mmCIF file of N, CA, C and O in Angstrom:
data_model
loop_
_atom_site.group_PDB
_atom_site.id
_atom_site.type_symbol
_atom_site.label_atom_id
_atom_site.label_comp_id
_atom_site.label_asym_id
_atom_site.label_seq_id
_atom_site.Cartn_x
_atom_site.Cartn_y
_atom_site.Cartn_z
ATOM 1 N N SER A 1435 23.303 12.573 -53.247
ATOM 2 C CA SER A 1435 23.767 11.212 -53.011
ATOM 3 C C SER A 1435 22.684 10.415 -52.281
ATOM 4 O O SER A 1435 21.991 10.929 -51.403
ATOM 5 N N ASP A 1436 22.578 9.134 -52.634
ATOM 6 C CA ASP A 1436 21.603 8.251 -51.994
ATOM 7 C C ASP A 1436 22.184 7.561 -50.763
ATOM 8 O O ASP A 1436 21.515 6.757 -50.135
ATOM 9 N N ALA A 1437 23.431 7.834 -50.450
ATOM 10 C CA ALA A 1437 24.085 7.157 -49.331
ATOM 11 C C ALA A 1437 23.979 7.997 -48.064
ATOM 12 O O ALA A 1437 23.949 9.222 -48.109
ATOM 13 N N ALA A 1438 23.918 7.294 -46.941
ATOM 14 C CA ALA A 1438 23.923 7.956 -45.638
ATOM 15 C C ALA A 1438 25.002 7.308 -44.790
ATOM 16 O O ALA A 1438 25.158 6.089 -44.797
ATOM 17 N N GLU A 1439 25.771 8.104 -44.109
ATOM 18 C CA GLU A 1439 26.827 7.568 -43.250
ATOM 19 C C GLU A 1439 26.248 7.166 -41.912
ATOM 20 O O GLU A 1439 25.371 7.837 -41.372
ATOM 21 N N LEU A 1440 26.751 6.057 -41.388
ATOM 22 C CA LEU A 1440 26.350 5.573 -40.078
ATOM 23 C C LEU A 1440 27.618 5.248 -39.299
ATOM 24 O O LEU A 1440 28.133 4.130 -39.358
ATOM 25 N N PRO A 1441 28.193 6.233 -38.615
ATOM 26 C CA PRO A 1441 29.449 5.978 -37.895
ATOM 27 C C PRO A 1441 29.222 5.016 -36.725
ATOM 28 O O PRO A 1441 28.234 5.127 -35.995
ATOM 29 N N ILE A 1442 30.134 4.067 -36.584
ATOM 30 C CA ILE A 1442 30.062 3.073 -35.517
ATOM 31 C C ILE A 1442 31.413 3.052 -34.808
ATOM 32 O O ILE A 1442 32.454 3.008 -35.454
ATOM 33 N N LYS A 1443 31.396 3.083 -33.497
ATOM 34 C CA LYS A 1443 32.619 2.976 -32.713
ATOM 35 C C LYS A 1443 32.611 1.615 -32.030
ATOM 36 O O LYS A 1443 31.642 1.249 -31.366
ATOM 37 N N PHE A 1444 33.698 0.878 -32.199
ATOM 38 C CA PHE A 1444 33.794 -0.477 -31.668
ATOM 39 C C PHE A 1444 35.073 -0.571 -30.852
ATOM 40 O O PHE A 1444 36.162 -0.318 -31.357
ATOM 41 N N ILE A 1445 34.949 -0.900 -29.564
ATOM 42 C CA ILE A 1445 36.111 -1.003 -28.676
ATOM 43 C C ILE A 1445 36.106 -2.400 -28.052
ATOM 44 O O ILE A 1445 35.476 -2.633 -27.019
ATOM 45 N N PRO A 1446 36.802 -3.355 -28.692
ATOM 46 C CA PRO A 1446 36.819 -4.723 -28.152
ATOM 47 C C PRO A 1446 37.728 -4.822 -26.932
ATOM 48 O O PRO A 1446 38.727 -4.112 -26.822
ATOM 49 N N ARG A 1447 37.375 -5.703 -26.010
ATOM 50 C CA ARG A 1447 38.204 -5.919 -24.821
ATOM 51 C C ARG A 1447 39.163 -7.088 -25.003
ATOM 52 O O ARG A 1447 40.192 -7.154 -24.347
ATOM 53 N N HIS A 1448 38.788 -8.031 -25.874
ATOM 54 C CA HIS A 1448 39.589 -9.241 -26.065
ATOM 55 C C HIS A 1448 39.588 -9.621 -27.542
ATOM 56 O O HIS A 1448 38.670 -9.263 -28.279
ATOM 57 N N PRO A 1449 40.569 -10.410 -27.985
ATOM 58 C CA PRO A 1449 40.512 -10.961 -29.335
ATOM 59 C C PRO A 1449 39.320 -11.904 -29.452
ATOM 60 O O PRO A 1449 38.862 -12.473 -28.465
ATOM 61 N N GLY A 1450 38.807 -12.048 -30.657
ATOM 62 C CA GLY A 1450 37.680 -12.953 -30.887
ATOM 63 C C GLY A 1450 36.806 -12.461 -32.019
ATOM 64 O O GLY A 1450 37.156 -11.540 -32.746
ATOM 65 N N CYS A 1451 35.648 -13.081 -32.160
ATOM 66 C CA CYS A 1451 34.699 -12.748 -33.212
ATOM 67 C C CYS A 1451 33.466 -12.115 -32.564
ATOM 68 O O CYS A 1451 32.870 -12.706 -31.669
ATOM 69 N N TYR A 1452 33.114 -10.915 -32.987
ATOM 70 C CA TYR A 1452 32.004 -10.175 -32.416
ATOM 71 C C TYR A 1452 30.919 -9.984 -33.476
ATOM 72 O O TYR A 1452 31.210 -9.575 -34.601
ATOM 73 N N HIS A 1453 29.668 -10.268 -33.111
ATOM 74 C CA HIS A 1453 28.532 -10.137 -34.023
ATOM 75 C C HIS A 1453 27.624 -9.012 -33.549
ATOM 76 O O HIS A 1453 27.466 -8.792 -32.349
ATOM 77 N N CYS A 1454 27.007 -8.324 -34.509
ATOM 78 C CA CYS A 1454 26.129 -7.213 -34.180
ATOM 79 C C CYS A 1454 25.039 -7.113 -35.243
ATOM 80 O O CYS A 1454 25.279 -7.397 -36.412
ATOM 81 N N GLN A 1455 23.847 -6.725 -34.830
ATOM 82 C CA GLN A 1455 22.755 -6.437 -35.753
ATOM 83 C C GLN A 1455 22.359 -4.981 -35.592
ATOM 84 O O GLN A 1455 22.223 -4.486 -34.470
ATOM 85 N N ILE A 1456 22.165 -4.316 -36.715
ATOM 86 C CA ILE A 1456 21.710 -2.931 -36.708
ATOM 87 C C ILE A 1456 20.353 -2.901 -37.400
ATOM 88 O O ILE A 1456 20.222 -3.340 -38.540
ATOM 89 N N LEU A 1457 19.352 -2.403 -36.704
ATOM 90 C CA LEU A 1457 17.995 -2.317 -37.237
ATOM 91 C C LEU A 1457 17.701 -0.853 -37.553
ATOM 92 O O LEU A 1457 17.757 0.014 -36.676
ATOM 93 N N LEU A 1458 17.413 -0.571 -38.819
ATOM 94 C CA LEU A 1458 17.068 0.778 -39.257
ATOM 95 C C LEU A 1458 15.608 0.771 -39.715
ATOM 96 O O LEU A 1458 15.224 -0.038 -40.557
ATOM 97 N N LYS A 1459 14.796 1.666 -39.136
ATOM 98 C CA LYS A 1459 13.374 1.727 -39.477
ATOM 99 C C LYS A 1459 12.998 3.141 -39.892
ATOM 100 O O LYS A 1459 13.488 4.112 -39.326
ATOM 101 N N SER A 1460 12.114 3.211 -40.874
ATOM 102 C CA SER A 1460 11.482 4.476 -41.240
ATOM 103 C C SER A 1460 10.005 4.186 -41.462
ATOM 104 O O SER A 1460 9.562 3.042 -41.309
ATOM 105 N N SER A 1461 9.251 5.180 -41.851
ATOM 106 C CA SER A 1461 7.824 4.957 -42.048
ATOM 107 C C SER A 1461 7.520 4.060 -43.239
ATOM 108 O O SER A 1461 6.449 3.467 -43.324
ATOM 109 N N CYS A 1462 8.482 3.895 -44.160
ATOM 110 C CA CYS A 1462 8.221 3.068 -45.343
ATOM 111 C C CYS A 1462 9.261 1.979 -45.579
ATOM 112 O O CYS A 1462 9.229 1.313 -46.610
ATOM 113 N N ASP A 1463 10.185 1.767 -44.642
ATOM 114 C CA ASP A 1463 11.242 0.777 -44.880
ATOM 115 C C ASP A 1463 11.785 0.248 -43.557
ATOM 116 O O ASP A 1463 11.832 0.962 -42.558
ATOM 117 N N VAL A 1464 12.182 -1.017 -43.574
ATOM 118 C CA VAL A 1464 12.861 -1.640 -42.431
ATOM 119 C C VAL A 1464 14.060 -2.401 -42.990
ATOM 120 O O VAL A 1464 13.923 -3.183 -43.939
ATOM 121 N N ARG A 1465 15.224 -2.174 -42.407
ATOM 122 C CA ARG A 1465 16.442 -2.861 -42.861
ATOM 123 C C ARG A 1465 17.216 -3.375 -41.651
ATOM 124 O O ARG A 1465 17.315 -2.703 -40.634
ATOM 125 N N VAL A 1466 17.780 -4.583 -41.819
ATOM 126 C CA VAL A 1466 18.617 -5.183 -40.778
ATOM 127 C C VAL A 1466 19.986 -5.445 -41.385
ATOM 128 O O VAL A 1466 20.101 -6.124 -42.407
ATOM 129 N N TYR A 1467 21.001 -4.893 -40.778
ATOM 130 C CA TYR A 1467 22.375 -5.108 -41.216
ATOM 131 C C TYR A 1467 23.076 -5.960 -40.166
ATOM 132 O O TYR A 1467 22.973 -5.689 -38.968
ATOM 133 N N GLU A 1468 23.765 -6.986 -40.627
ATOM 134 C CA GLU A 1468 24.539 -7.833 -39.725
ATOM 135 C C GLU A 1468 26.012 -7.521 -39.929
ATOM 136 O O GLU A 1468 26.500 -7.487 -41.049
ATOM 137 N N ILE A 1469 26.693 -7.299 -38.828
ATOM 138 C CA ILE A 1469 28.112 -6.960 -38.863
ATOM 139 C C ILE A 1469 28.879 -7.995 -38.060
ATOM 140 O O ILE A 1469 28.450 -8.397 -36.971
ATOM 141 N N GLU A 1470 29.996 -8.427 -38.594
ATOM 142 C CA GLU A 1470 30.880 -9.346 -37.878
ATOM 143 C C GLU A 1470 32.265 -8.718 -37.850
ATOM 144 O O GLU A 1470 32.805 -8.357 -38.888
ATOM 145 N N CYS A 1471 32.830 -8.566 -36.671
ATOM 146 C CA CYS A 1471 34.173 -8.012 -36.509
ATOM 147 C C CYS A 1471 35.070 -9.096 -35.919
ATOM 148 O O CYS A 1471 34.726 -9.703 -34.911
ATOM 149 N N VAL A 1472 36.204 -9.320 -36.560
ATOM 150 C CA VAL A 1472 37.180 -10.281 -36.061
ATOM 151 C C VAL A 1472 38.362 -9.495 -35.513
ATOM 152 O O VAL A 1472 38.949 -8.676 -36.215
ATOM 153 N N VAL A 1473 38.682 -9.736 -34.248
ATOM 154 C CA VAL A 1473 39.756 -9.014 -33.575
ATOM 155 C C VAL A 1473 40.900 -9.982 -33.299
ATOM 156 O O VAL A 1473 40.710 -11.012 -32.660
ATOM 157 N N ASN A 1474 42.074 -9.629 -33.800
ATOM 158 C CA ASN A 1474 43.274 -10.437 -33.576
ATOM 159 C C ASN A 1474 44.118 -9.790 -32.490
ATOM 160 O O ASN A 1474 43.985 -8.601 -32.197
ATOM 161 N N GLU A 1475 45.018 -10.565 -31.929
ATOM 162 C CA GLU A 1475 45.952 -10.013 -30.959
ATOM 163 C C GLU A 1475 46.928 -9.086 -31.675
ATOM 164 O O GLU A 1475 47.140 -9.193 -32.877
ATOM 165 N N ASP A 1476 47.529 -8.172 -30.931
ATOM 166 C CA ASP A 1476 48.445 -7.199 -31.523
ATOM 167 C C ASP A 1476 49.647 -7.855 -32.196
ATOM 168 O O ASP A 1476 50.064 -7.445 -33.261
ATOM 169 N N HIS A 1477 50.213 -8.843 -31.569
ATOM 170 C CA HIS A 1477 51.453 -9.433 -32.068
ATOM 171 C C HIS A 1477 51.169 -10.811 -32.647
ATOM 172 O O HIS A 1477 51.235 -11.823 -31.953
ATOM 173 N N VAL A 1478 50.852 -10.856 -33.933
ATOM 174 C CA VAL A 1478 50.515 -12.133 -34.558
ATOM 175 C C VAL A 1478 51.672 -12.696 -35.384
ATOM 176 O O VAL A 1478 51.563 -13.770 -35.921
ATOM 177 N N GLU A 1479 52.761 -11.960 -35.472
ATOM 178 C CA GLU A 1479 53.896 -12.460 -36.225
ATOM 179 C C GLU A 1479 54.746 -13.367 -35.346
ATOM 180 O O GLU A 1479 54.876 -13.151 -34.148
ATOM 181 N N ALA A 1480 55.302 -14.385 -35.965
ATOM 182 C CA ALA A 1480 56.169 -15.313 -35.250
ATOM 183 C C ALA A 1480 57.315 -15.711 -36.165
ATOM 184 O O ALA A 1480 57.234 -15.557 -37.382
ATOM 185 N N GLU A 1481 58.353 -16.210 -35.578
ATOM 186 C CA GLU A 1481 59.506 -16.637 -36.358
ATOM 187 C C GLU A 1481 59.915 -18.024 -35.892
ATOM 188 O O GLU A 1481 59.970 -18.292 -34.689
ATOM 189 N N ILE A 1482 60.177 -18.906 -36.857
ATOM 190 C CA ILE A 1482 60.639 -20.261 -36.559
ATOM 191 C C ILE A 1482 61.934 -20.480 -37.332
ATOM 192 O O ILE A 1482 62.010 -20.176 -38.522
ATOM 193 N N GLU A 1483 62.925 -20.988 -36.662
ATOM 194 C CA GLU A 1483 64.192 -21.278 -37.319
ATOM 195 C C GLU A 1483 64.382 -22.782 -37.391
ATOM 196 O O GLU A 1483 64.272 -23.478 -36.375
ATOM 197 N N PHE A 1484 64.629 -23.298 -38.599
ATOM 198 C CA PHE A 1484 64.860 -24.725 -38.812
ATOM 199 C C PHE A 1484 66.340 -24.967 -39.066
ATOM 200 O O PHE A 1484 66.936 -24.322 -39.923
ATOM 201 N N LEU A 1485 66.922 -25.865 -38.296
ATOM 202 C CA LEU A 1485 68.293 -26.295 -38.527
ATOM 203 C C LEU A 1485 68.251 -27.798 -38.755
ATOM 204 O O LEU A 1485 67.874 -28.556 -37.867
ATOM 205 N N THR A 1486 68.631 -28.214 -39.962
ATOM 206 C CA THR A 1486 68.559 -29.636 -40.309
ATOM 207 C C THR A 1486 69.578 -29.949 -41.389
ATOM 208 O O THR A 1486 69.920 -29.078 -42.196
ATOM 209 N N PRO A 1487 70.110 -31.166 -41.408
ATOM 210 C CA PRO A 1487 71.013 -31.546 -42.498
ATOM 211 C C PRO A 1487 70.274 -31.540 -43.844
ATOM 212 O O PRO A 1487 69.054 -31.681 -43.897
ATOM 213 N N VAL A 1488 71.036 -31.377 -44.918
ATOM 214 C CA VAL A 1488 70.455 -31.401 -46.262
ATOM 215 C C VAL A 1488 69.716 -32.715 -46.469
ATOM 216 O O VAL A 1488 70.172 -33.782 -46.041
ATOM 217 N N TYR A 1489 68.571 -32.639 -47.092
ATOM 218 C CA TYR A 1489 67.690 -33.764 -47.423
ATOM 219 C C TYR A 1489 66.997 -34.369 -46.206
ATOM 220 O O TYR A 1489 66.276 -35.338 -46.329
ATOM 221 N N ARG A 1490 67.188 -33.845 -45.013
ATOM 222 C CA ARG A 1490 66.513 -34.360 -43.824
ATOM 223 C C ARG A 1490 65.294 -33.486 -43.542
ATOM 224 O O ARG A 1490 65.408 -32.295 -43.327
ATOM 225 N N THR A 1491 64.137 -34.094 -43.516
ATOM 226 C CA THR A 1491 62.891 -33.370 -43.277
ATOM 227 C C THR A 1491 62.707 -33.100 -41.790
ATOM 228 O O THR A 1491 63.015 -33.949 -40.957
ATOM 229 N N VAL A 1492 62.201 -31.916 -41.481
ATOM 230 C CA VAL A 1492 61.883 -31.574 -40.108
ATOM 231 C C VAL A 1492 60.440 -31.059 -40.078
ATOM 232 O O VAL A 1492 60.001 -30.367 -40.991
ATOM 233 N N ILE A 1493 59.698 -31.457 -39.037
ATOM 234 C CA ILE A 1493 58.312 -31.026 -38.886
ATOM 235 C C ILE A 1493 58.175 -30.290 -37.555
ATOM 236 O O ILE A 1493 58.612 -30.791 -36.520
ATOM 237 N N GLN A 1494 57.576 -29.102 -37.623
ATOM 238 C CA GLN A 1494 57.308 -28.322 -36.423
ATOM 239 C C GLN A 1494 55.798 -28.233 -36.248
ATOM 240 O O GLN A 1494 55.098 -27.744 -37.127
ATOM 241 N N ASP A 1495 55.295 -28.748 -35.131
ATOM 242 C CA ASP A 1495 53.872 -28.655 -34.827
ATOM 243 C C ASP A 1495 53.594 -27.296 -34.202
ATOM 244 O O ASP A 1495 54.131 -26.962 -33.150
ATOM 245 N N ILE A 1496 52.735 -26.504 -34.859
ATOM 246 C CA ILE A 1496 52.416 -25.163 -34.392
ATOM 247 C C ILE A 1496 51.017 -25.176 -33.787
ATOM 248 O O ILE A 1496 50.038 -25.457 -34.486
ATOM 249 N N PRO A 1497 50.891 -24.907 -32.482
ATOM 250 C CA PRO A 1497 49.556 -24.896 -31.860
ATOM 251 C C PRO A 1497 48.766 -23.651 -32.260
ATOM 252 O O PRO A 1497 49.307 -22.548 -32.287
ATOM 253 N N ILE A 1498 47.494 -23.851 -32.584
ATOM 254 C CA ILE A 1498 46.600 -22.751 -32.942
ATOM 255 C C ILE A 1498 45.373 -22.854 -32.049
ATOM 256 O O ILE A 1498 44.628 -23.832 -32.122
ATOM 257 N N SER A 1499 45.172 -21.854 -31.194
ATOM 258 C CA SER A 1499 44.050 -21.852 -30.254
ATOM 259 C C SER A 1499 42.898 -21.028 -30.807
ATOM 260 O O SER A 1499 43.106 -19.969 -31.387
ATOM 261 N N ASN A 1500 41.694 -21.522 -30.598
ATOM 262 C CA ASN A 1500 40.487 -20.814 -31.016
ATOM 263 C C ASN A 1500 39.788 -20.272 -29.778
ATOM 264 O O ASN A 1500 39.132 -21.009 -29.048
ATOM 265 N N ILE A 1501 39.940 -18.970 -29.543
ATOM 266 C CA ILE A 1501 39.295 -18.346 -28.389
ATOM 267 C C ILE A 1501 38.086 -17.525 -28.821
ATOM 268 O O ILE A 1501 37.556 -16.733 -28.044
ATOM 269 N N SER A 1502 37.648 -17.725 -30.064
ATOM 270 C CA SER A 1502 36.480 -16.993 -30.553
ATOM 271 C C SER A 1502 35.203 -17.687 -30.086
ATOM 272 O O SER A 1502 35.242 -18.653 -29.328
ATOM 273 N N SER A 1503 34.069 -17.215 -30.579
ATOM 274 C CA SER A 1503 32.783 -17.772 -30.170
ATOM 275 C C SER A 1503 32.201 -18.757 -31.177
ATOM 276 O O SER A 1503 31.036 -19.101 -31.096
ATOM 277 N N GLN A 1504 33.020 -19.205 -32.139
ATOM 278 C CA GLN A 1504 32.537 -20.170 -33.129
ATOM 279 C C GLN A 1504 33.700 -20.993 -33.668
ATOM 280 O O GLN A 1504 34.856 -20.648 -33.472
ATOM 281 N N ASN A 1505 33.375 -22.090 -34.343
ATOM 282 C CA ASN A 1505 34.400 -22.912 -34.972
ATOM 283 C C ASN A 1505 35.109 -22.094 -36.050
ATOM 284 O O ASN A 1505 34.501 -21.249 -36.692
ATOM 285 N N GLN A 1506 36.409 -22.345 -36.231
ATOM 286 C CA GLN A 1506 37.195 -21.604 -37.214
ATOM 287 C C GLN A 1506 37.741 -22.544 -38.276
ATOM 288 O O GLN A 1506 38.243 -23.621 -37.965
ATOM 289 N N LYS A 1507 37.639 -22.137 -39.537
ATOM 290 C CA LYS A 1507 38.245 -22.844 -40.656
ATOM 291 C C LYS A 1507 39.311 -21.906 -41.201
ATOM 292 O O LYS A 1507 39.004 -20.843 -41.731
ATOM 293 N N LEU A 1508 40.584 -22.255 -41.025
ATOM 294 C CA LEU A 1508 41.693 -21.377 -41.368
ATOM 295 C C LEU A 1508 42.410 -21.876 -42.618
ATOM 296 O O LEU A 1508 42.616 -23.079 -42.792
ATOM 297 N N GLU A 1509 42.796 -20.933 -43.463
ATOM 298 C CA GLU A 1509 43.533 -21.249 -44.681
ATOM 299 C C GLU A 1509 45.004 -20.920 -44.464
ATOM 300 O O GLU A 1509 45.338 -19.847 -43.955
ATOM 301 N N ALA A 1510 45.882 -21.824 -44.852
ATOM 302 C CA ALA A 1510 47.321 -21.605 -44.725
ATOM 303 C C ALA A 1510 47.903 -21.301 -46.096
ATOM 304 O O ALA A 1510 47.643 -22.016 -47.067
ATOM 305 N N ILE A 1511 48.670 -20.234 -46.181
ATOM 306 C CA ILE A 1511 49.361 -19.874 -47.409
ATOM 307 C C ILE A 1511 50.852 -19.924 -47.095
ATOM 308 O O ILE A 1511 51.363 -19.106 -46.328
ATOM 309 N N LEU A 1512 51.535 -20.908 -47.655
ATOM 310 C CA LEU A 1512 52.961 -21.084 -47.389
ATOM 311 C C LEU A 1512 53.774 -20.484 -48.525
ATOM 312 O O LEU A 1512 53.481 -20.728 -49.691
ATOM 313 N N GLU A 1513 54.782 -19.713 -48.170
ATOM 314 C CA GLU A 1513 55.675 -19.127 -49.150
ATOM 315 C C GLU A 1513 57.086 -19.588 -48.850
ATOM 316 O O GLU A 1513 57.486 -19.655 -47.704
ATOM 317 N N GLY A 1514 57.823 -19.899 -49.867
ATOM 318 C CA GLY A 1514 59.202 -20.341 -49.695
ATOM 319 C C GLY A 1514 59.377 -21.774 -50.150
ATOM 320 O O GLY A 1514 58.499 -22.612 -49.962
ATOM 321 N N GLN A 1515 60.499 -22.038 -50.744
ATOM 322 C CA GLN A 1515 60.784 -23.364 -51.290
ATOM 323 C C GLN A 1515 61.048 -24.367 -50.180
ATOM 324 O O GLN A 1515 61.760 -24.084 -49.223
ATOM 325 N N GLY A 1516 60.427 -25.525 -50.293
ATOM 326 C CA GLY A 1516 60.663 -26.610 -49.358
ATOM 327 C C GLY A 1516 59.711 -26.660 -48.180
ATOM 328 O O GLY A 1516 59.852 -27.536 -47.323
ATOM 329 N N PHE A 1517 58.753 -25.752 -48.086
ATOM 330 C CA PHE A 1517 57.788 -25.745 -46.983
ATOM 331 C C PHE A 1517 56.482 -26.390 -47.420
ATOM 332 O O PHE A 1517 55.979 -26.118 -48.500
ATOM 333 N N TYR A 1518 55.936 -27.239 -46.548
ATOM 334 C CA TYR A 1518 54.706 -27.954 -46.855
ATOM 335 C C TYR A 1518 53.827 -28.006 -45.611
ATOM 336 O O TYR A 1518 54.320 -28.016 -44.492
ATOM 337 N N GLY A 1519 52.532 -28.067 -45.849
ATOM 338 C CA GLY A 1519 51.568 -28.193 -44.768
ATOM 339 C C GLY A 1519 50.177 -28.241 -45.361
ATOM 340 O O GLY A 1519 49.979 -27.919 -46.532
ATOM 341 N N PRO A 1520 49.189 -28.643 -44.573
ATOM 342 C CA PRO A 1520 47.825 -28.712 -45.093
ATOM 343 C C PRO A 1520 47.315 -27.323 -45.467
ATOM 344 O O PRO A 1520 47.607 -26.345 -44.776
ATOM 345 N N PRO A 1521 46.535 -27.212 -46.560
ATOM 346 C CA PRO A 1521 46.028 -25.907 -46.977
ATOM 347 C C PRO A 1521 44.920 -25.371 -46.071
ATOM 348 O O PRO A 1521 44.709 -24.171 -46.009
ATOM 349 N N LEU A 1522 44.224 -26.250 -45.365
ATOM 350 C CA LEU A 1522 43.140 -25.844 -44.468
ATOM 351 C C LEU A 1522 43.286 -26.540 -43.131
ATOM 352 O O LEU A 1522 43.757 -27.681 -43.062
ATOM 353 N N ILE A 1523 42.858 -25.853 -42.076
ATOM 354 C CA ILE A 1523 42.842 -26.468 -40.759
ATOM 355 C C ILE A 1523 41.584 -25.991 -40.038
ATOM 356 O O ILE A 1523 41.224 -24.816 -40.110
ATOM 357 N N ASN A 1524 40.888 -26.913 -39.403
ATOM 358 C CA ASN A 1524 39.685 -26.597 -38.639
ATOM 359 C C ASN A 1524 40.032 -26.603 -37.152
ATOM 360 O O ASN A 1524 40.653 -27.547 -36.666
ATOM 361 N N VAL A 1525 39.625 -25.539 -36.461
ATOM 362 C CA VAL A 1525 39.869 -25.439 -35.029
ATOM 363 C C VAL A 1525 38.514 -25.215 -34.364
ATOM 364 O O VAL A 1525 37.853 -24.211 -34.598
ATOM 365 N N GLY A 1526 38.120 -26.172 -33.550
ATOM 366 C CA GLY A 1526 36.827 -26.093 -32.879
ATOM 367 C C GLY A 1526 36.793 -25.019 -31.806
ATOM 368 O O GLY A 1526 37.825 -24.572 -31.307
ATOM 369 N N LEU A 1527 35.595 -24.639 -31.453
ATOM 370 C CA LEU A 1527 35.365 -23.622 -30.428
ATOM 371 C C LEU A 1527 36.064 -24.006 -29.123
ATOM 372 O O LEU A 1527 35.857 -25.096 -28.598
ATOM 373 N N GLY A 1528 36.932 -23.136 -28.631
ATOM 374 C CA GLY A 1528 37.636 -23.370 -27.374
ATOM 375 C C GLY A 1528 38.721 -24.433 -27.448
ATOM 376 O O GLY A 1528 39.268 -24.822 -26.429
ATOM 377 N N GLU A 1529 39.051 -24.892 -28.648
ATOM 378 C CA GLU A 1529 40.054 -25.958 -28.799
ATOM 379 C C GLU A 1529 41.385 -25.400 -29.291
ATOM 380 O O GLU A 1529 41.469 -24.268 -29.749
ATOM 381 N N THR A 1530 42.404 -26.231 -29.180
ATOM 382 C CA THR A 1530 43.711 -25.938 -29.753
ATOM 383 C C THR A 1530 44.041 -27.058 -30.725
ATOM 384 O O THR A 1530 44.024 -28.230 -30.359
ATOM 385 N N ALA A 1531 44.310 -26.682 -31.974
ATOM 386 C CA ALA A 1531 44.685 -27.653 -32.999
ATOM 387 C C ALA A 1531 46.169 -27.472 -33.305
ATOM 388 O O ALA A 1531 46.764 -26.446 -32.988
ATOM 389 N N VAL A 1532 46.751 -28.468 -33.928
ATOM 390 C CA VAL A 1532 48.169 -28.421 -34.272
ATOM 391 C C VAL A 1532 48.305 -28.349 -35.782
ATOM 392 O O VAL A 1532 47.711 -29.149 -36.509
ATOM 393 N N TYR A 1533 49.057 -27.348 -36.250
ATOM 394 C CA TYR A 1533 49.366 -27.240 -37.679
ATOM 395 C C TYR A 1533 50.759 -27.807 -37.898
ATOM 396 O O TYR A 1533 51.741 -27.272 -37.385
ATOM 397 N N PRO A 1534 50.874 -28.912 -38.661
ATOM 398 C CA PRO A 1534 52.186 -29.517 -38.891
ATOM 399 C C PRO A 1534 52.915 -28.850 -40.070
ATOM 400 O O PRO A 1534 52.642 -29.142 -41.231
ATOM 401 N N LEU A 1535 53.835 -27.964 -39.758
ATOM 402 C CA LEU A 1535 54.624 -27.297 -40.795
ATOM 403 C C LEU A 1535 55.861 -28.132 -41.081
ATOM 404 O O LEU A 1535 56.648 -28.428 -40.179
ATOM 405 N N MET A 1536 56.012 -28.543 -42.350
ATOM 406 C CA MET A 1536 57.142 -29.396 -42.729
ATOM 407 C C MET A 1536 58.115 -28.605 -43.602
ATOM 408 O O MET A 1536 57.701 -27.857 -44.488
ATOM 409 N N PHE A 1537 59.405 -28.766 -43.315
ATOM 410 C CA PHE A 1537 60.459 -28.192 -44.144
ATOM 411 C C PHE A 1537 61.310 -29.334 -44.659
ATOM 412 O O PHE A 1537 61.821 -30.141 -43.888
ATOM 413 N N LYS A 1538 61.424 -29.392 -45.983
ATOM 414 C CA LYS A 1538 62.175 -30.475 -46.629
ATOM 415 C C LYS A 1538 63.216 -29.834 -47.541
ATOM 416 O O LYS A 1538 62.949 -29.511 -48.690
ATOM 417 N N PRO A 1539 64.446 -29.621 -46.999
ATOM 418 C CA PRO A 1539 65.471 -28.932 -47.798
ATOM 419 C C PRO A 1539 66.010 -29.823 -48.913
ATOM 420 O O PRO A 1539 66.164 -31.035 -48.746
ATOM 421 N N ILE A 1540 66.284 -29.190 -50.064
ATOM 422 C CA ILE A 1540 66.848 -29.958 -51.183
ATOM 423 C C ILE A 1540 68.257 -29.492 -51.517
ATOM 424 O O ILE A 1540 68.954 -30.118 -52.316
ATOM 425 N N VAL A 1541 68.673 -28.347 -50.925
ATOM 426 C CA VAL A 1541 70.041 -27.865 -51.112
ATOM 427 C C VAL A 1541 70.543 -27.310 -49.783
ATOM 428 O O VAL A 1541 69.769 -27.060 -48.870
ATOM 429 N N GLU A 1542 71.836 -27.112 -49.703
ATOM 430 C CA GLU A 1542 72.426 -26.571 -48.468
ATOM 431 C C GLU A 1542 72.120 -25.099 -48.327
ATOM 432 O O GLU A 1542 72.113 -24.359 -49.282
#
């Protein structure tokens, strides 16, 4: 086999984005590998309950904080009938942005 294993142990202390460079040298070759690890908090699931009359739209502003070391461009994938929101949201370094999740019921 032409492959060689390079085991790496990574123990993050906080959520965020971690960058690393690995330099491998031999007498006839030099290679630099860049690694980026994104660490999320353990509990990233949330639940929101909407109570609204039929045909009445409700909007819930969801705060999203960026505690990483760079600006974040996040993609939103909404599942379920009647839910709307922007497909992309940009959150600057150290900032908190608001994602406006809209629910527009069409039946009871």
